Amino acid sequence: MTNNPTPVTFIGLGPMGQAMVRSLLAGGHPVTVWNRTASRADGVVADGAKRADSAALAIAENELVILSLTDYQAMYDILGPVGDALRGRVVVNLSSDTPSRTREAAEWLAERGAELITGGVMVPAEWVGKDASYVFYSGPEAVFERFRDTLVLIGRTDYLGADHALAQLFYQAQLDIFLTALSAYLHASALLEAHGVTAEKFWPYAESNLNTIAPMMVEAPGQLDSGEYPGDQANAKMMGATADHIVQASYEAGIDTGLPRAVKDLYDRAIAAGDGGKSWTSLFEQLRRRG
């Protein structure tokens, strides 16, 4: 618990928001809360948070304002009508959106006398405030440093730089890997289900596969940065043939082929570009341009 707790205004009380408020309260910080659906504040108010009657009153209460909303449009919807209450405030927006909209939001807040710190929380609600929790941040470094000791209660603070879009970019990049991996697991399970295999029976093998992928990729970053893709281990032509087999197996099973077709298309394009003998990492050349 901190000796000089920074008072916080928190807006957006879905599961993530509620978890973050509870972590801030546990750290000794006074927290004023507001949510468009007022009943969502009931639990954290019972835990010690102060309920504000309006967004404007919540923002007027404290310099540090943390948002946990669906997207940046929700920020405009809520903060747009509050007028001068934003002046002098530091808004830490932990909502998801595009990098360009994040930069636009920084300008919008600056016009109203407020400063933006962008954040991306990289764990589910149940992990907030625990050892595995971490959050990407970007924006003015001096402003961020003033509130780092408060924000660390949500999770480890990884500050990336002054460009407001950086935290959003890292957040989206991590979710790119995460969402694609989840979809791949579901597709593989659907393929097996079509042949009478339960997800329970398949899971130990899927888990082992997921756990071995990262160690197999340790050389990939160097290859992507250098543009050299040695194919002495697993080349694109060989792996492209497997990608084709997955498409065919999916078609025969009567399940959706969209995801494996997208993967096969990358291999086809790499091979057509003359990279068939190079590593699977050579697909990076196809991904860095809009196909």
Coordinates of N, CA, C and O in Angstrom, one line a residue, residues 1-2 15 22 27 42-43 48 60 62 68 88 96 113-114 133 141 146 183 200 205 218 223 229 237 260 268 287 290:
M1 N 0.9 -1.2 0.0 CA 0.0 0.0 0.0 C 0.9 1.2 0.0 O 1.8 1.3 0.8
T2 N 0.6 2.2 -0.9 CA 1.4 3.4 -1.0 C 1.2 4.4 0.1 O 0.1 4.4 0.7
P15 N -16.0 -6.2 -16.7 CA -15.2 -7.1 -15.9 C -13.8 -6.6 -15.7 O -13.2 -6.6 -14.6
R22 N -10.7 -2.7 -8.2 CA -10.4 -3.4 -7.0 C -8.9 -3.5 -6.7 O -8.5 -3.4 -5.5
G27 N -4.6 -1.3 -3.3 CA -3.4 -0.6 -3.1 C -3.5 0.7 -2.3 O -2.5 1.5 -2.2
D42 N -22.1 -1.1 -8.5 CA -22.5 -1.5 -7.2 C -21.5 -2.3 -6.5 O -21.2 -2.1 -5.3
G43 N -20.9 -3.3 -7.2 CA -19.9 -4.2 -6.5 C -18.7 -3.4 -6.0 O -18.2 -3.6 -4.9
G48 N -15.6 -0.2 -1.6 CA -15.0 1.0 -1.1 C -14.8 2.2 -2.1 O -14.3 3.3 -1.7
A60 N -14.3 15.7 -12.7 CA -13.9 16.9 -11.9 C -13.3 16.5 -10.6 O -12.5 17.3 -10.0
N62 N -10.9 14.2 -9.8 CA -9.4 13.9 -9.7 C -8.7 14.2 -11.0 O -9.2 14.2 -12.1
S68 N -11.7 2.4 -19.2 CA -11.7 1.1 -19.7 C -13.0 0.9 -20.5 O -14.0 0.5 -19.9
G88 N -6.8 20.2 -17.5 CA -5.9 19.8 -16.4 C -5.9 18.3 -16.1 O -5.1 17.9 -15.2
S96 N -9.4 -0.3 -26.6 CA -8.8 -0.7 -27.8 C -9.3 0.1 -29.0 O -10.5 0.4 -29.1
G113 N -7.5 20.8 -23.2 CA -6.6 21.0 -22.0 C -6.2 19.8 -21.2 O -5.8 19.9 -20.1
A114 N -6.4 18.6 -21.8 CA -6.1 17.4 -21.1 C -4.9 16.6 -21.9 O -4.7 16.9 -23.0
S133 N 0.4 -10.0 -14.9 CA -0.2 -8.9 -15.6 C 0.8 -7.8 -16.1 O 1.7 -7.5 -15.3
E141 N 6.5 11.0 -21.6 CA 7.1 10.2 -20.6 C 7.0 10.9 -19.2 O 6.8 10.2 -18.2
R146 N 4.8 10.3 -13.6 CA 4.1 10.9 -12.4 C 3.1 9.9 -11.9 O 2.9 9.9 -10.6
S183 N -8.2 -19.1 -33.0 CA -9.0 -19.6 -34.1 C -8.4 -20.8 -34.7 O -9.1 -21.7 -35.1
E200 N -11.8 -33.0 -25.8 CA -11.1 -33.4 -24.6 C -9.9 -34.4 -25.0 O -8.9 -34.3 -24.4
Y205 N -2.6 -32.9 -26.9 CA -1.7 -32.8 -28.1 C -1.7 -31.3 -28.5 O -0.6 -30.8 -28.9
V218 N 12.8 -19.1 -32.1 CA 13.8 -18.1 -31.5 C 14.7 -17.5 -32.6 O 15.2 -16.4 -32.4
Q223 N 15.8 -13.3 -38.5 CA 15.6 -13.4 -40.0 C 14.7 -12.4 -40.5 O 14.9 -11.8 -41.6
Y229 N 16.3 -15.6 -45.1 CA 15.4 -16.7 -44.7 C 16.0 -18.1 -45.1 O 15.5 -18.7 -46.0
K237 N 8.1 -24.3 -49.6 CA 7.5 -25.3 -50.5 C 7.0 -26.5 -49.8 O 5.9 -27.0 -50.0
P260 N -7.6 -22.0 -43.1 CA -6.5 -22.7 -43.8 C -6.3 -22.2 -45.2 O -5.1 -22.2 -45.7
D268 N 1.4 -20.0 -51.2 CA 1.4 -20.0 -52.7 C 2.0 -18.7 -53.2 O 2.8 -18.8 -54.2
L287 N 3.5 -10.6 -46.3 CA 2.6 -10.0 -45.3 C 2.9 -8.5 -45.1 O 2.1 -7.7 -44.7
R290 N 0.4 -5.2 -48.9 CA -1.0 -5.5 -49.0 C -1.3 -6.3 -50.2 O -1.0 -5.9 -51.3

